[in-house]
PDB file of C-alpha atoms in Angstrom:
ATOM      1  CA  ILE A1152      13.672  -1.761 -32.305  1.00 60.00           C
ATOM      2  CA  LYS A1153      14.413  -4.175 -29.800  1.00 61.00           C
ATOM      3  CA  GLN A1154      16.997  -1.977 -27.860  1.00 69.00           C
ATOM      4  CA  LYS A1155      14.497   1.083 -27.886  1.00 66.00           C
ATOM      5  CA  ILE A1156      11.856  -1.447 -26.433  1.00 62.00           C
ATOM      6  CA  ILE A1157      14.242  -2.424 -23.988  1.00 61.00           C
ATOM      7  CA  LEU A1158      15.257   1.240 -23.197  1.00 64.00           C
ATOM      8  CA  ILE A1159      11.444   2.226 -22.852  1.00 64.00           C
ATOM      9  CA  LEU A1160      10.653  -0.674 -20.409  1.00 62.00           C
ATOM     10  CA  THR A1161      13.872   0.164 -18.524  1.00 61.00           C
ATOM     11  CA  PHE A1162      12.828   3.841 -18.216  1.00 61.00           C
ATOM     12  CA  LEU A1163       9.365   2.567 -16.986  1.00 60.00           C
ATOM     13  CA  PHE A1164       9.961   1.218 -13.395  1.00 56.00           C
ATOM     14  CA  LEU A1165       6.475   1.151 -11.968  1.00 53.00           C
ATOM     15  CA  PRO A1166       6.327  -0.294  -8.631  1.00 56.00           C
ATOM     16  CA  MET A1167       4.118  -3.444  -8.713  1.00 52.00           C
ATOM     17  CA  ASN A1168       2.751  -3.200  -5.433  1.00 54.00           C
ATOM     18  CA  SER A1169      -0.840  -3.126  -4.222  1.00 54.00           C
ATOM     19  CA  THR A1170      -2.845   0.037  -3.702  1.00 59.00           C
ATOM     20  CA  VAL A1171      -1.298   2.470  -1.724  1.00 61.00           C
ATOM     21  CA  LYS A1172      -4.230   4.006   0.372  1.00 68.00           C
ATOM     22  CA  ASP A1173      -2.565   7.302   1.558  1.00 72.00           C
ATOM     23  CA  LYS A1174      -2.598   9.695  -1.576  1.00 75.00           C
ATOM     24  CA  SER A1175      -0.624  12.206  -0.050  1.00 78.00           C
ATOM     25  CA  SER A1176       2.552   9.604   0.463  1.00 82.00           C
ATOM     26  CA  LEU A1177       5.472  10.053  -1.409  1.00 84.00           C
ATOM     27  CA  ARG A1178       5.130   6.465  -2.672  1.00 79.00           C
ATOM     28  CA  SER A1179       1.696   7.021  -3.989  1.00 80.00           C
ATOM     29  CA  LYS A1180       2.654  10.323  -5.914  1.00 86.00           C
ATOM     30  CA  PHE A1181       5.617   8.501  -7.422  1.00 83.00           C
ATOM     31  CA  GLN A1182       3.471   5.850  -8.766  1.00 83.00           C
ATOM     32  CA  GLU A1183       1.079   8.660 -10.015  1.00 88.00           C
ATOM     33  CA  ARG A1184       3.667  10.339 -11.639  1.00 88.00           C
ATOM     34  CA  ARG A1185       4.923   7.100 -13.147  1.00 86.00           C
ATOM     35  CA  PHE A1186       1.624   6.055 -14.296  1.00 90.00           C
ATOM     36  CA  TRP A1187       0.761   9.483 -16.266  1.00 93.00           C
ATOM     37  CA  SER A1188       4.455   9.098 -17.802  1.00 89.00           C
ATOM     38  CA  ALA A1189       3.755   5.830 -19.273  1.00 90.00           C
ATOM     39  CA  VAL A1190       0.181   7.332 -20.606  1.00 94.00           C
ATOM     40  CA  LYS A1191       2.461   9.873 -22.345  1.00 93.00           C
ATOM     41  CA  LEU A1192       4.655   7.346 -23.707  1.00 90.00           C
ATOM     42  CA  LEU A1193       1.887   5.205 -24.641  1.00 93.00           C
ATOM     43  CA  SER A1194       0.280   8.169 -26.936  1.00 95.00           C
ATOM     44  CA  ASN A1195       3.682   8.833 -28.452  1.00 92.00           C
ATOM     45  CA  VAL A1196       4.193   4.964 -29.293  1.00 91.00           C
ATOM     46  CA  VAL A1197       1.012   4.952 -31.157  1.00 93.00           C
ATOM     47  CA  LEU A1198       2.007   8.260 -33.013  1.00 93.00           C
ATOM     48  CA  TRP A1199       4.508   5.416 -34.825  1.00 90.00           C
ATOM     49  CA  ASP A1200       1.662   3.718 -36.181  1.00 90.00           C
ATOM     50  CA  GLY A1201       2.190   4.114 -40.066  1.00 89.00           C
ATOM     51  CA  ILE A1202       5.774   4.545 -39.705  1.00 91.00           C
ATOM     52  CA  ILE A1203       6.639   1.130 -38.350  1.00 89.00           C
ATOM     53  CA  GLN A1204       4.773  -2.148 -38.347  1.00 90.00           C
ATOM     54  CA  GLU A1205       1.344  -2.051 -36.848  1.00 90.00           C
ATOM     55  CA  ASP A1206       2.173  -5.355 -35.024  1.00 91.00           C
ATOM     56  CA  LYS A1207       5.569  -3.721 -33.496  1.00 89.00           C
ATOM     57  CA  VAL A1208       3.493  -0.793 -32.148  1.00 91.00           C
ATOM     58  CA  ARG A1209       0.736  -2.727 -30.900  1.00 93.00           C
ATOM     59  CA  ASP A1210       3.202  -5.039 -29.044  1.00 90.00           C
ATOM     60  CA  LEU A1211       5.199  -2.423 -27.482  1.00 88.00           C
ATOM     61  CA  GLY A1212       2.114  -0.121 -26.638  1.00 92.00           C
ATOM     62  CA  LEU A1213      -0.477  -2.657 -25.852  1.00 94.00           C
ATOM     63  CA  SER A1214       1.439  -5.770 -24.703  1.00 92.00           C
ATOM     64  CA  LYS A1215       4.001  -4.263 -22.991  1.00 87.00           C
ATOM     65  CA  LEU A1216       3.206  -0.770 -21.992  1.00 89.00           C
ATOM     66  CA  LEU A1217      -0.664  -1.253 -21.120  1.00 94.00           C
ATOM     67  CA  ASN A1218      -0.617  -4.827 -20.097  1.00 93.00           C
ATOM     68  CA  ARG A1219       2.486  -5.090 -18.012  1.00 86.00           C
ATOM     69  CA  TYR A1220       2.335  -1.343 -16.332  1.00 86.00           C
ATOM     70  CA  LEU A1221      -0.453   0.835 -17.052  1.00 93.00           C
ATOM     71  CA  LEU A1222      -3.373  -1.764 -16.660  1.00 94.00           C
ATOM     72  CA  LEU A1223      -2.108  -2.868 -12.894  1.00 90.00           C
ATOM     73  CA  ASN A1224      -2.006   0.698 -11.699  1.00 91.00           C
ATOM     74  CA  ILE A1225      -5.755   0.948 -13.196  1.00 94.00           C
ATOM     75  CA  LEU A1226      -6.819  -2.077 -11.340  1.00 93.00           C
ATOM     76  CA  ASN A1227      -5.285  -0.943  -8.209  1.00 88.00           C
ATOM     77  CA  THR A1228      -7.010   2.259  -8.211  1.00 90.00           C
ATOM     78  CA  PRO A1229     -10.240   2.081  -6.446  1.00 90.00           C
ATOM     79  CA  LEU A1230     -13.490   2.305  -8.842  1.00 92.00           C
ATOM     80  CA  GLY A1231     -14.360   5.884  -9.196  1.00 94.00           C
ATOM     81  CA  PRO A1232     -13.642   9.192 -10.827  1.00 96.00           C
ATOM     82  CA  ASP A1233     -10.011   8.773 -10.591  1.00 94.00           C
ATOM     83  CA  ASN A1234      -9.991   5.386 -12.147  1.00 95.00           C
ATOM     84  CA  ILE A1235     -12.553   6.508 -14.912  1.00 96.00           C
ATOM     85  CA  GLU A1236      -9.944   9.213 -15.844  1.00 97.00           C
ATOM     86  CA  LYS A1237      -7.143   6.874 -15.987  1.00 97.00           C
ATOM     87  CA  CYS A1238      -9.265   4.691 -18.530  1.00 97.00           C
ATOM     88  CA  ASN A1239     -10.222   7.294 -20.695  1.00 97.00           C
ATOM     89  CA  LYS A1240      -6.659   8.834 -20.987  1.00 98.00           C
ATOM     90  CA  VAL A1241      -5.600   5.282 -22.263  1.00 97.00           C
ATOM     91  CA  VAL A1242      -8.566   5.025 -24.698  1.00 97.00           C
ATOM     92  CA  ALA A1243      -7.967   8.472 -26.085  1.00 97.00           C
ATOM     93  CA  CYS A1244      -4.011   7.041 -26.901  1.00 96.00           C
ATOM     94  CA  LEU A1245      -5.566   4.519 -29.246  1.00 96.00           C
ATOM     95  CA  PRO A1246      -5.698   5.095 -32.912  1.00 94.00           C
ATOM     96  CA  GLU A1247      -9.402   4.725 -34.296  1.00 92.00           C
ATOM     97  CA  ARG A1248      -8.229   2.629 -37.277  1.00 91.00           C
ATOM     98  CA  TRP A1249      -7.086  -0.214 -35.223  1.00 93.00           C
ATOM     99  CA  PHE A1250     -10.759  -0.636 -34.579  1.00 92.00           C
ATOM    100  CA  GLN A1251     -12.561  -0.381 -37.793  1.00 90.00           C
ATOM    101  CA  ASP A1252     -12.282  -3.998 -39.107  1.00 89.00           C
ATOM    102  CA  LEU A1253     -13.647  -5.357 -35.857  1.00 90.00           C
ATOM    103  CA  LYS A1254     -17.134  -6.584 -35.470  1.00 87.00           C
ATOM    104  CA  ASP A1255     -19.506  -5.260 -33.168  1.00 85.00           C
ATOM    105  CA  GLY A1256     -19.003  -6.256 -29.527  1.00 82.00           C
ATOM    106  CA  SER A1257     -15.388  -7.314 -30.359  1.00 90.00           C
ATOM    107  CA  THR A1258     -12.009  -5.860 -29.504  1.00 92.00           C
ATOM    108  CA  LEU A1259      -8.249  -6.304 -30.310  1.00 93.00           C
ATOM    109  CA  PRO A1260      -6.918  -9.373 -28.267  1.00 93.00           C
ATOM    110  CA  GLU A1261      -4.367  -6.954 -26.524  1.00 95.00           C
ATOM    111  CA  LEU A1262      -7.113  -4.832 -25.247  1.00 96.00           C
ATOM    112  CA  LEU A1263      -9.186  -7.842 -23.740  1.00 95.00           C
ATOM    113  CA  ASN A1264      -8.191  -7.332 -19.707  1.00 95.00           C
ATOM    114  CA  PHE A1265      -8.658  -3.728 -20.249  1.00 96.00           C
ATOM    115  CA  SER A1266     -11.747  -3.969 -21.879  1.00 95.00           C
ATOM    116  CA  GLN A1267     -13.080  -6.155 -19.051  1.00 94.00           C
ATOM    117  CA  HIS A1268     -12.204  -3.743 -16.557  1.00 95.00           C
ATOM    118  CA  VAL A1269     -13.753  -1.052 -18.432  1.00 94.00           C
ATOM    119  CA  LEU A1270     -17.208  -2.805 -18.783  1.00 91.00           C
ATOM    120  CA  GLN A1271     -17.428  -3.239 -14.885  1.00 84.00           C
TER     121      GLN A1271
END
């Protein structure tokens, strides 16, 4: 599993820079392609839920992919339709069963920062 995580994170080079204002720039297009590739990877990682231990899936999917890469891009996307679309796609990836035992108004610890952004 550790080797697969390292391989996935190596593949997932997302520029860790601030917002690119010119959406037509090559840098902006590169960041967007990488973001959507990472969302697809997140959706594939959560498919492993039930096959390997849930804590490992949540660590890779939420702690590593979402919090380390995807959230940075989302936070640097101006509030508006693009930001909403990105958040919706991330939420659509998450298995409902992860939330079944949570109390109303609570979330998974790994989703705290993402949840705070969504509530803005």
